[in-house]
mmCIF file of C-alpha atoms in Angstrom:
data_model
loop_
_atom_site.group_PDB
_atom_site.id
_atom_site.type_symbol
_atom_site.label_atom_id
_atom_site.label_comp_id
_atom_site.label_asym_id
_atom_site.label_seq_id
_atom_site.Cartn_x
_atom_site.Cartn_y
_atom_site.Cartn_z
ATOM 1 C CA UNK A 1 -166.880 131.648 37.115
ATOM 2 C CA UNK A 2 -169.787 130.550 34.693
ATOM 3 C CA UNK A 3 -173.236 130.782 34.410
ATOM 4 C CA UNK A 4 -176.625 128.708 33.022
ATOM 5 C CA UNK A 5 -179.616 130.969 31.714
ATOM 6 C CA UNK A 6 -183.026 129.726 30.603
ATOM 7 C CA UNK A 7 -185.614 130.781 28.428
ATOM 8 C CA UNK A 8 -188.966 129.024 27.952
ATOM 9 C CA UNK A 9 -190.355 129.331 24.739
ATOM 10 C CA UNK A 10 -193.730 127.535 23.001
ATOM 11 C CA UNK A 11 -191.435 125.036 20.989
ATOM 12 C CA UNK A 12 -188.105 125.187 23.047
ATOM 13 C CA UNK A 13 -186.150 125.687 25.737
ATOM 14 C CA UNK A 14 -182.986 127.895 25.420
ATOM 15 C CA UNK A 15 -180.055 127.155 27.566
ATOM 16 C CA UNK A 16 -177.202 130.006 28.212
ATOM 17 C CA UNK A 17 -173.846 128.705 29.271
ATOM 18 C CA UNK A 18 -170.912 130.532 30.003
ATOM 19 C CA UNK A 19 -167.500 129.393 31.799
ATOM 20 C CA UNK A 20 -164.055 128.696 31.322
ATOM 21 C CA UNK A 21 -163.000 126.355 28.628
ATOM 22 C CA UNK A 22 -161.247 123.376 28.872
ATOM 23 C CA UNK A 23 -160.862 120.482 26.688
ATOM 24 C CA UNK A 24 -163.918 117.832 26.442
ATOM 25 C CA UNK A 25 -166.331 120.620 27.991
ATOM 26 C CA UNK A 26 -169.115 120.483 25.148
ATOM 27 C CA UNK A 27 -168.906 116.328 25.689
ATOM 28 C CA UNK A 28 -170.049 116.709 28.941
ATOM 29 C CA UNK A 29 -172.596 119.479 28.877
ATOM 30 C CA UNK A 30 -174.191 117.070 26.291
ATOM 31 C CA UNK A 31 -173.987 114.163 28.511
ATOM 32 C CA UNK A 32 -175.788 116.111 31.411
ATOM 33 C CA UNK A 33 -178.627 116.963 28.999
ATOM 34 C CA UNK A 34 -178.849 113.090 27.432
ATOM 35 C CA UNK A 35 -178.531 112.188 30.651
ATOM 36 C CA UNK A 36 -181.732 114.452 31.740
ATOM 37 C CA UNK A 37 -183.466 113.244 28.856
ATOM 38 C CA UNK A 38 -183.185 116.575 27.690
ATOM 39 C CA UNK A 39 -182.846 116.575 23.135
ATOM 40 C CA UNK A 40 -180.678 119.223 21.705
ATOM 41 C CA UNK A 41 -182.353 120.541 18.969
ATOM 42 C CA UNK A 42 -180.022 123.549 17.347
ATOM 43 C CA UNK A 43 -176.751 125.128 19.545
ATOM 44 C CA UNK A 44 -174.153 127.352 18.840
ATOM 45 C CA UNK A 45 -170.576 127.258 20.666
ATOM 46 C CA UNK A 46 -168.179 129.548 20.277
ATOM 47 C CA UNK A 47 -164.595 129.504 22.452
ATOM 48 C CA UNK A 48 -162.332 132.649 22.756
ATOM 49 C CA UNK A 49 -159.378 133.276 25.018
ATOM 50 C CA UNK A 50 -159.781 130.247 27.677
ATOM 51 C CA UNK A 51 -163.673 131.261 27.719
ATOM 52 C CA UNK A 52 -166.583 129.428 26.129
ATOM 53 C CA UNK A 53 -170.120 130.096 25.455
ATOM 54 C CA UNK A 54 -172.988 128.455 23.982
ATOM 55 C CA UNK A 55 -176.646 129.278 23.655
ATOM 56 C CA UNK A 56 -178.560 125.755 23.384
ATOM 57 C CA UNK A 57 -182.537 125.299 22.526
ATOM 58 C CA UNK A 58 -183.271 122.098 23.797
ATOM 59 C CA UNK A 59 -186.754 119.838 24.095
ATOM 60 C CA UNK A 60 -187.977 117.143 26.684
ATOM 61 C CA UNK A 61 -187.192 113.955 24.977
ATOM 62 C CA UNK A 62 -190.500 112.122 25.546
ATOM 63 C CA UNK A 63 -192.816 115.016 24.389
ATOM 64 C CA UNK A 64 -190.337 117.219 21.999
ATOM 65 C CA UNK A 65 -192.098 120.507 23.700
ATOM 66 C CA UNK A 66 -190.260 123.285 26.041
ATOM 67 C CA UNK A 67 -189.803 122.592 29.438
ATOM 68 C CA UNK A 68 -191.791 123.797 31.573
ATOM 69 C CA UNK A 69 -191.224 122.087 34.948
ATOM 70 C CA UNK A 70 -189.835 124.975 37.166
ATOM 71 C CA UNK A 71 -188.576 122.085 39.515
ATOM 72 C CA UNK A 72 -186.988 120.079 36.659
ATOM 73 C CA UNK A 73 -185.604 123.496 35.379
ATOM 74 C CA UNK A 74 -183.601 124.133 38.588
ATOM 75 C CA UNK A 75 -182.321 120.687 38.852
ATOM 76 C CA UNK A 76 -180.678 120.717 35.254
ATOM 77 C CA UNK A 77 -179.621 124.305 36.009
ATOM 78 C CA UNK A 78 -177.354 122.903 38.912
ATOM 79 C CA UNK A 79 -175.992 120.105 37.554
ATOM 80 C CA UNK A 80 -174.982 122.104 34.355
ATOM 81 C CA UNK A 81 -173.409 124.561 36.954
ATOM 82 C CA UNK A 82 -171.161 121.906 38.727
ATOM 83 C CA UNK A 83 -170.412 120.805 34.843
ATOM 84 C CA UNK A 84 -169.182 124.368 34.416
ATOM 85 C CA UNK A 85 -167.591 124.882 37.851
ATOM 86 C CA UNK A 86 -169.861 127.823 38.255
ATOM 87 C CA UNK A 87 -171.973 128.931 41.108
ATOM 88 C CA UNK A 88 -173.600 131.708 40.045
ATOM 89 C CA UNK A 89 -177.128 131.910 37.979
ATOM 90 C CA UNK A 90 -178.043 134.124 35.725
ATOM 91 C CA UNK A 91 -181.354 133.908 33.354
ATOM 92 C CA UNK A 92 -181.632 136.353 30.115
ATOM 93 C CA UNK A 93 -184.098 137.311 27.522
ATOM 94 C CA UNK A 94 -183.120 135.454 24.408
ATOM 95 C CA UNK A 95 -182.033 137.369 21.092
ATOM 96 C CA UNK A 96 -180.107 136.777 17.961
ATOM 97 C CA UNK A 97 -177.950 133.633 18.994
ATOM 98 C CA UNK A 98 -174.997 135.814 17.601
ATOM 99 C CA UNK A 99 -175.681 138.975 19.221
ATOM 100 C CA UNK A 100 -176.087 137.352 22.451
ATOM 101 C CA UNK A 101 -172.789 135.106 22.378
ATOM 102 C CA UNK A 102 -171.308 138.408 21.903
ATOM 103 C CA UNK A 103 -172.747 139.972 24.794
ATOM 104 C CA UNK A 104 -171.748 136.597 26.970
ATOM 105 C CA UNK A 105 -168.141 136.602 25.773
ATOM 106 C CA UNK A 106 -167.988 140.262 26.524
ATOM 107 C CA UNK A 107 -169.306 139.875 30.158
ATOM 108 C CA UNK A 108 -167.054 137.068 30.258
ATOM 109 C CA UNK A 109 -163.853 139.087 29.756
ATOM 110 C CA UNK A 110 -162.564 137.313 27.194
ATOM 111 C CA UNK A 111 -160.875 140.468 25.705
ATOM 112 C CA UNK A 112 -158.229 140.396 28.669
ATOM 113 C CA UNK A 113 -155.261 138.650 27.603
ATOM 114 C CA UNK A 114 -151.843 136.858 29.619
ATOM 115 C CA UNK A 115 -148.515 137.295 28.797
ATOM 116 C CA UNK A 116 -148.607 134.165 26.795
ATOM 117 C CA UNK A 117 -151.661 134.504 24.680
ATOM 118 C CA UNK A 118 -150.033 135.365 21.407
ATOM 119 C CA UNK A 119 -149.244 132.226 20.858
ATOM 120 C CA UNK A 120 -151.254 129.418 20.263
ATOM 121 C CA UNK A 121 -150.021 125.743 21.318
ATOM 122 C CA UNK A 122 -147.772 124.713 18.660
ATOM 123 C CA UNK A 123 -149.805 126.671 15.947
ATOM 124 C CA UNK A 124 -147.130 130.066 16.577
ATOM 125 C CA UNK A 125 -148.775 133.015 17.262
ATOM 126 C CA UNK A 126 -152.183 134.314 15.875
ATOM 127 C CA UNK A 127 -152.226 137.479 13.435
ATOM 128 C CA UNK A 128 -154.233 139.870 15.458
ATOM 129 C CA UNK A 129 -156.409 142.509 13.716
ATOM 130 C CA UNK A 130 -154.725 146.050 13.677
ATOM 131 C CA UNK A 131 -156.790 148.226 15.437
ATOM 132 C CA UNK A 132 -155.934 151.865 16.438
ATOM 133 C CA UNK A 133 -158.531 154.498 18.295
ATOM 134 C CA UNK A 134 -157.505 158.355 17.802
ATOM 135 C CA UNK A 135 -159.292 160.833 19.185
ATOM 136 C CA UNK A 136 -160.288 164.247 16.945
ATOM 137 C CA UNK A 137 -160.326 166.910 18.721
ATOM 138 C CA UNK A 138 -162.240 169.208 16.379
ATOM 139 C CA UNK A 139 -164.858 167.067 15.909
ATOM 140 C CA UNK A 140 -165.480 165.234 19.327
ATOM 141 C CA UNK A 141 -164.936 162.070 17.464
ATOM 142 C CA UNK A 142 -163.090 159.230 18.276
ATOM 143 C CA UNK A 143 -161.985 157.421 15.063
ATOM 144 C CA UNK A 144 -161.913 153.535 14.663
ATOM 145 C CA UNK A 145 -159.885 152.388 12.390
ATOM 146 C CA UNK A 146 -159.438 148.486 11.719
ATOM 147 C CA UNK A 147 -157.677 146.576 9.445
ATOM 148 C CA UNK A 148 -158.438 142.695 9.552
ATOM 149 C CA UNK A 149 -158.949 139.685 6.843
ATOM 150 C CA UNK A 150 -162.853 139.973 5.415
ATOM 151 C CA UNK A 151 -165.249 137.645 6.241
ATOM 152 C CA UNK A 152 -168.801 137.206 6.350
ATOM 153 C CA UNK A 153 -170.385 138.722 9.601
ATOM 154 C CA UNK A 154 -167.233 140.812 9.836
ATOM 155 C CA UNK A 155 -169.473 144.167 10.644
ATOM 156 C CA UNK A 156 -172.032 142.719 12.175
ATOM 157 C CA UNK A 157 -169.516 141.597 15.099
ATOM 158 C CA UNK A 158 -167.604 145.081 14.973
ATOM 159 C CA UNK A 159 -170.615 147.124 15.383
ATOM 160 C CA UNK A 160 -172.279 144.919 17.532
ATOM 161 C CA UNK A 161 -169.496 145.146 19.895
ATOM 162 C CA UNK A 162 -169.437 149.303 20.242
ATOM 163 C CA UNK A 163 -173.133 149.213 20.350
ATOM 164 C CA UNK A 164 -172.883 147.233 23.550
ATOM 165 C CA UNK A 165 -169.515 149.391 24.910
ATOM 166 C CA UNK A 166 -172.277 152.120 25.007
ATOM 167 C CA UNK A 167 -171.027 153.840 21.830
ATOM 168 C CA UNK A 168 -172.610 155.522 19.152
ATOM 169 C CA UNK A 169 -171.229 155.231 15.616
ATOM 170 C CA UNK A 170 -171.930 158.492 13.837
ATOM 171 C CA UNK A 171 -170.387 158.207 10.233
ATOM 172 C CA UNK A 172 -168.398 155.487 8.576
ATOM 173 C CA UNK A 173 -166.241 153.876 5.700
ATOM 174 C CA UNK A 174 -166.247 150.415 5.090
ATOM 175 C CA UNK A 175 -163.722 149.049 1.997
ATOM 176 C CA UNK A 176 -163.724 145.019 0.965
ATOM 177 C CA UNK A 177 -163.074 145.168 -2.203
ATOM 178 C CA UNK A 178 -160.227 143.003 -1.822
ATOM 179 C CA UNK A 179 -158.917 139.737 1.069
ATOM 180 C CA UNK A 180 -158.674 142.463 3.498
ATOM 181 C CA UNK A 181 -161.618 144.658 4.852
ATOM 182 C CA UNK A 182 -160.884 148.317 6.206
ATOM 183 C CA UNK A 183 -163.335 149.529 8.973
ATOM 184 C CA UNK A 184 -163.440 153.532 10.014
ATOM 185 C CA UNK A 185 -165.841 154.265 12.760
ATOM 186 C CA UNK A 186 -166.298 157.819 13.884
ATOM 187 C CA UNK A 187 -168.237 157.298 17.170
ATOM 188 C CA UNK A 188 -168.962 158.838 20.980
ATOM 189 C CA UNK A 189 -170.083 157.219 24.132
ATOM 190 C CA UNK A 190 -173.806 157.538 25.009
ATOM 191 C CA UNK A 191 -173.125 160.630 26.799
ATOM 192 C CA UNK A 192 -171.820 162.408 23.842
ATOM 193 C CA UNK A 193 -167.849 162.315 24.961
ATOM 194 C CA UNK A 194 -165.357 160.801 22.878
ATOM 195 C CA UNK A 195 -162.817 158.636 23.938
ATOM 196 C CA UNK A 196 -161.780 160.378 27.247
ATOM 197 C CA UNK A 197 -158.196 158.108 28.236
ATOM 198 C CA UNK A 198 -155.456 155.539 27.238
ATOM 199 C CA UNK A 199 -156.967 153.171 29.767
ATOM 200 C CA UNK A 200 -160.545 153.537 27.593
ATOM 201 C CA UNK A 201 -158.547 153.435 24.071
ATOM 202 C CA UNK A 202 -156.983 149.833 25.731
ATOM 203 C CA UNK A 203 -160.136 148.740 26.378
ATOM 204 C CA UNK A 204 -162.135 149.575 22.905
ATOM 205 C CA UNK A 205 -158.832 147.945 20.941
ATOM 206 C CA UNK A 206 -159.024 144.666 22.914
ATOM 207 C CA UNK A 207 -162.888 144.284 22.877
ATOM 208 C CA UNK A 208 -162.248 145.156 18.872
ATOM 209 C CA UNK A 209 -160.241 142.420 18.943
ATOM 210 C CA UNK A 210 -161.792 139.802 20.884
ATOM 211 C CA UNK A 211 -164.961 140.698 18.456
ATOM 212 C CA UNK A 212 -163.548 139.467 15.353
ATOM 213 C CA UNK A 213 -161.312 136.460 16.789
ATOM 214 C CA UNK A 214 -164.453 134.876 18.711
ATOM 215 C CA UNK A 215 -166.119 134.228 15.150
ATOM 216 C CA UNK A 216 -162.987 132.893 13.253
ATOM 217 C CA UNK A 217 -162.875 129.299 14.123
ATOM 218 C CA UNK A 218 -159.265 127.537 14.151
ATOM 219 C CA UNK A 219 -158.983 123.829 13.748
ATOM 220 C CA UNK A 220 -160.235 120.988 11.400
ATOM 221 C CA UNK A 221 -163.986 121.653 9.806
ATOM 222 C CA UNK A 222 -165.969 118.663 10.105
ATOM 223 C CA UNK A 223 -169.490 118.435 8.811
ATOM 224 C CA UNK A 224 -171.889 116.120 9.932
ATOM 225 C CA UNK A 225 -175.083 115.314 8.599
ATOM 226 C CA UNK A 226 -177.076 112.134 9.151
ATOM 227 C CA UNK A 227 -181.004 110.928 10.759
ATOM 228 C CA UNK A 228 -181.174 112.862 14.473
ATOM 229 C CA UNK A 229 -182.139 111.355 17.132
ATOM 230 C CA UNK A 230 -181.939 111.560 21.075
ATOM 231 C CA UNK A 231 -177.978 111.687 22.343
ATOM 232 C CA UNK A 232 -176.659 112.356 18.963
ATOM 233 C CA UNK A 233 -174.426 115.034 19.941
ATOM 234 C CA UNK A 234 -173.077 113.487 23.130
ATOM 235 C CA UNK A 235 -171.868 110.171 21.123
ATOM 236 C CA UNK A 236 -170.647 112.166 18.463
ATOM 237 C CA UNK A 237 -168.779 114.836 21.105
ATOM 238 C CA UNK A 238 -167.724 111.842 23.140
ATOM 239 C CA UNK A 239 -165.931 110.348 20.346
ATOM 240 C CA UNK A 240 -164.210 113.819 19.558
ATOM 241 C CA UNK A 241 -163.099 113.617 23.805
ATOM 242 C CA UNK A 242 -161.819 110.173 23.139
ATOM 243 C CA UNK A 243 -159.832 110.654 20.197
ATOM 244 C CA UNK A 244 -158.374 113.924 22.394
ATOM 245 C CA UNK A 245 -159.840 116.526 20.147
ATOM 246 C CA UNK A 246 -161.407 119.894 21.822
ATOM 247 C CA UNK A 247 -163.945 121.627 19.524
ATOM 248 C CA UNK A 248 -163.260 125.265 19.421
ATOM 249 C CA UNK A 249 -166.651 126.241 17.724
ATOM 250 C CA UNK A 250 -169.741 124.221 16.688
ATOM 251 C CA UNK A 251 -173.017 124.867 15.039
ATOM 252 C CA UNK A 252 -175.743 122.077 15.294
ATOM 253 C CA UNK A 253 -179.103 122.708 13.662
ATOM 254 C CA UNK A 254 -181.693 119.546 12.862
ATOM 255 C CA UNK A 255 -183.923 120.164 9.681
ATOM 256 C CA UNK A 256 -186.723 117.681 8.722
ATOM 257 C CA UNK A 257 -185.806 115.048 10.788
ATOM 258 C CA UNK A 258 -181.459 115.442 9.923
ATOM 259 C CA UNK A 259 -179.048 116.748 12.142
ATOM 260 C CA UNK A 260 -176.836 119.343 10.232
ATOM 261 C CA UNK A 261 -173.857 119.947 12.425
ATOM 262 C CA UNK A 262 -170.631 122.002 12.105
ATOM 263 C CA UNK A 263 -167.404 121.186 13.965
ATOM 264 C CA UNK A 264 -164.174 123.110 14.012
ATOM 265 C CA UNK A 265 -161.593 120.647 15.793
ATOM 266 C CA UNK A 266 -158.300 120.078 17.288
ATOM 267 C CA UNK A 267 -155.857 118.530 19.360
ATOM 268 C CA UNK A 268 -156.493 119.163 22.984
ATOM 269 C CA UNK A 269 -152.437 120.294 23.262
ATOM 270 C CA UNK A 270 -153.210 122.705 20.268
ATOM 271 C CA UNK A 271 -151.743 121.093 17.365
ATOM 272 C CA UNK A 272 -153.159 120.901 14.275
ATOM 273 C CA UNK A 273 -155.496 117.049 14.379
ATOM 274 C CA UNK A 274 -153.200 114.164 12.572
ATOM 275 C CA UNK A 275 -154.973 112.506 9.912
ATOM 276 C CA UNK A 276 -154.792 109.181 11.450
ATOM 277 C CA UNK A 277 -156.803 110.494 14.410
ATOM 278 C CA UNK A 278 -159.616 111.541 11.786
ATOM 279 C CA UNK A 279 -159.734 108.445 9.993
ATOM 280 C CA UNK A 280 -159.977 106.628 13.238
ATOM 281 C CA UNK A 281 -162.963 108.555 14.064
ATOM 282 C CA UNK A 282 -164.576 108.614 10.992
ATOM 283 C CA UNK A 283 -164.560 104.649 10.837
ATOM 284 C CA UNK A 284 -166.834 104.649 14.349
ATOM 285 C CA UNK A 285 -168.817 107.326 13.425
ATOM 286 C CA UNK A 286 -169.337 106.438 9.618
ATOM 287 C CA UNK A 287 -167.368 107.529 6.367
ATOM 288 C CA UNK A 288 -170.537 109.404 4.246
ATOM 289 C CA UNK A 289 -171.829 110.167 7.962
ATOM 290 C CA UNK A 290 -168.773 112.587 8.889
ATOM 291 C CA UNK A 291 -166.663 114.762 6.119
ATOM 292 C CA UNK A 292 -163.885 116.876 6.753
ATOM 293 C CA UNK A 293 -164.165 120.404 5.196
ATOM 294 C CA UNK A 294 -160.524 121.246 5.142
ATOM 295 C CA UNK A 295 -159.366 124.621 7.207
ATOM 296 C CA UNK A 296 -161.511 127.715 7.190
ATOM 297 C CA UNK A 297 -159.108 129.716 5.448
ATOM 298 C CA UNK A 298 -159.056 127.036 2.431
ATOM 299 C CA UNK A 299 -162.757 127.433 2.519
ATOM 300 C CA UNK A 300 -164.962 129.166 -0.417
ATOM 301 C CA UNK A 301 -167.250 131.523 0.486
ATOM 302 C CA UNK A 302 -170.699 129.738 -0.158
ATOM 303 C CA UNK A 303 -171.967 132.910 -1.860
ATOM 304 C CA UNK A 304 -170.299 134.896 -4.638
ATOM 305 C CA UNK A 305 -172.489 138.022 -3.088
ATOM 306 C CA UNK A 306 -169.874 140.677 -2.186
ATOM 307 C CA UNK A 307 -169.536 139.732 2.058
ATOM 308 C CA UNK A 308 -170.029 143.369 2.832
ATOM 309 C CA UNK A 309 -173.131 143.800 0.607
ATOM 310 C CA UNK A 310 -174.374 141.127 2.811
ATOM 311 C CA UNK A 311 -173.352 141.887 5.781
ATOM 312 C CA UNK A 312 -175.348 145.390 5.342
ATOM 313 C CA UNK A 313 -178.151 143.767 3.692
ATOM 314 C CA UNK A 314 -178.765 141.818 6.777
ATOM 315 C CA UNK A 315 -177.550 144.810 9.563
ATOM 316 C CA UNK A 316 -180.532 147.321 8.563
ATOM 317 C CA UNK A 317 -182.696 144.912 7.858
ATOM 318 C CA UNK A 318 -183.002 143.611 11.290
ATOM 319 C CA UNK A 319 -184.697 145.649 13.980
ATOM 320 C CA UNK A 320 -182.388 144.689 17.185
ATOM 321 C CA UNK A 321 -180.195 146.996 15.623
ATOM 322 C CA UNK A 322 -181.957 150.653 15.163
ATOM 323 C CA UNK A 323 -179.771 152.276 17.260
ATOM 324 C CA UNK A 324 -176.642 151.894 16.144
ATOM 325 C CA UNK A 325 -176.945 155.172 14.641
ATOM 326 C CA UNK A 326 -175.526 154.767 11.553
ATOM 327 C CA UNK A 327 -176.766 157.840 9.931
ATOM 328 C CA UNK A 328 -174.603 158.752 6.907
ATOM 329 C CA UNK A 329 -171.574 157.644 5.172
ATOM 330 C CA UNK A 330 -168.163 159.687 5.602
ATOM 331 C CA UNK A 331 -166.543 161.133 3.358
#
């Protein structure tokens, strides 16, 4: 099951995908829209868990405005669903790109895991955070603790994921001082319970879970940035599909007339992407055109700004999230 949302805006239109992934899936959503004459103008992809979800703003290529066409809306919405092997529609209100994704992968269930999901192609298996829900009982709390590797946007994901499990965080301790970031939530559902079973506990640990994997992106980093133009990110994606590499997350913005594009890649089977294979690509689609960034983890941090000072500067500044109810730190 998937399913294509739109929202008309003055400038753009945004595009909501959601389905199950599969190798060479972003080539051919971009092919539909080239093919529709349909210019993708900023995107953000993120895969989790066999699931995938994107929220696209895209422009008609002839007048670089929204589309409006309710007609030519319906027809792109159908042939996006048969790209997805969906047949169900759903439109939504747009939001923060990140928020939303969240709320996509959520509805998509891509906290439910097989047998077999600890381990990852031929990578071995994934290092999971550790996340543990008590409940305490003289209180009518339910404390969240989690342990996990700090990044940027590492609280923002956490806290946007109980907000939308209906839960309300009443006090909390956040620690990053060091590699590793300690979250403790003291929170309640919506109707002032806490935690009520072990089937509930499951469920807030895996969605915990799910929360911070979606955002950490495994594979090759490859940055592009050249002139955009019209089909840009099907060629490039194409090539990628070619060369058997799956993108597992990719940002794609266009400033001033340049397309500024972020690709985390690998091998369709899993494996980490052979050299070779880059080099190959990088000869079609142009050396100082295409760069590879290493791994995320041997990435620096673009900022020396402590990640959870961020991360808080931008969480209260932003008025999608007043009621998270945050109201005092514990201690």
């Amino acid at each position: 099951m998937g399913s294509v949302g739109f929202k008309p805006s003055v400038d753009h239109t945004v595009i909501e995908l959601t389905g199950s992934d599969r190798p060479g899936l972003l080539s051919e959503v971009c092919a539909v829209l080239t093919h529709l004459k349909c210019n993708v103008v900023s995107a953000e992809v993120w895969t989790h868990n066999t699931r995938a979800a994107a929220v696209m703003q895209v422009t008609e290529e002839e007048t670089g405005s929204a589309i409006s066409d309710p007609e030519r809306l319906a027809g792109i919405k159908e042939l996006l669903r048969n790209v997805l092997r969906a047949n169900t529609v759903v439109s939504h209100e747009a939001i923060h790109t990140d928020r939303r994704l969240h709320q996509m992968m959520f509805a998509a269930r891509d906290y439910e895991r097989s047998g077999g999901d600890s381990v990852d192609g031929c990578l071995g298996e994934k290092q999971r955070p550790d996340v543990s829900v008590v409940n305490w009982y003289d209180k009518d709390y339910s404390v969240v603790t989690i342990r996990s590797k700090d990044r940027p946007k590492l609280l923002f994901d956490t806290v946007c994921t109980l907000t939308d499990m209906e839960y309300v965080v009443f006090h909390a301790n956040i620690d990053a001082e060091g590699p590793e970031a300690y979250q403790e939530y003291y929170i309640r559902h919506v109707d002032g319970s806490p935690v009520k079973s072990d089937a509930e506990r499951q469920r807030v640990i895996q969605c915990l879970e799910a929360a911070i994997e979606r955002r950490v992106s495994e594979g090759l980093k490859l940055e592009l940035c050249t002139t955009d133009r019209v089909g840009l990110l099907s060629d490039v994606t194409r090539i990628f599909r070619e060369n058997s590499l799956t993108v597992t997350r990719a940002e794609v913005t266009t400033r001033g007339g340049k397309a500024l594009n972020t690709f985390y890649v690998r091998e369709a089977s899993g494996c980490p992407v052979d050299a070779k294979t880059i080099d190959a690509i990088r000869q079609v689609i142009g050396q100082t055109i295409l760069k590879v960034k290493g791994r995320p983890d041997d990435s620096k941090q673009a900022s020396q700004e402590s990640p959870t000072r961020f991360l808080f500067g931008g969480l209260f500044k932003s008025r999608s999230f007043v009621n998270f109810g945050l109201v005092r730190s514990y201690s």
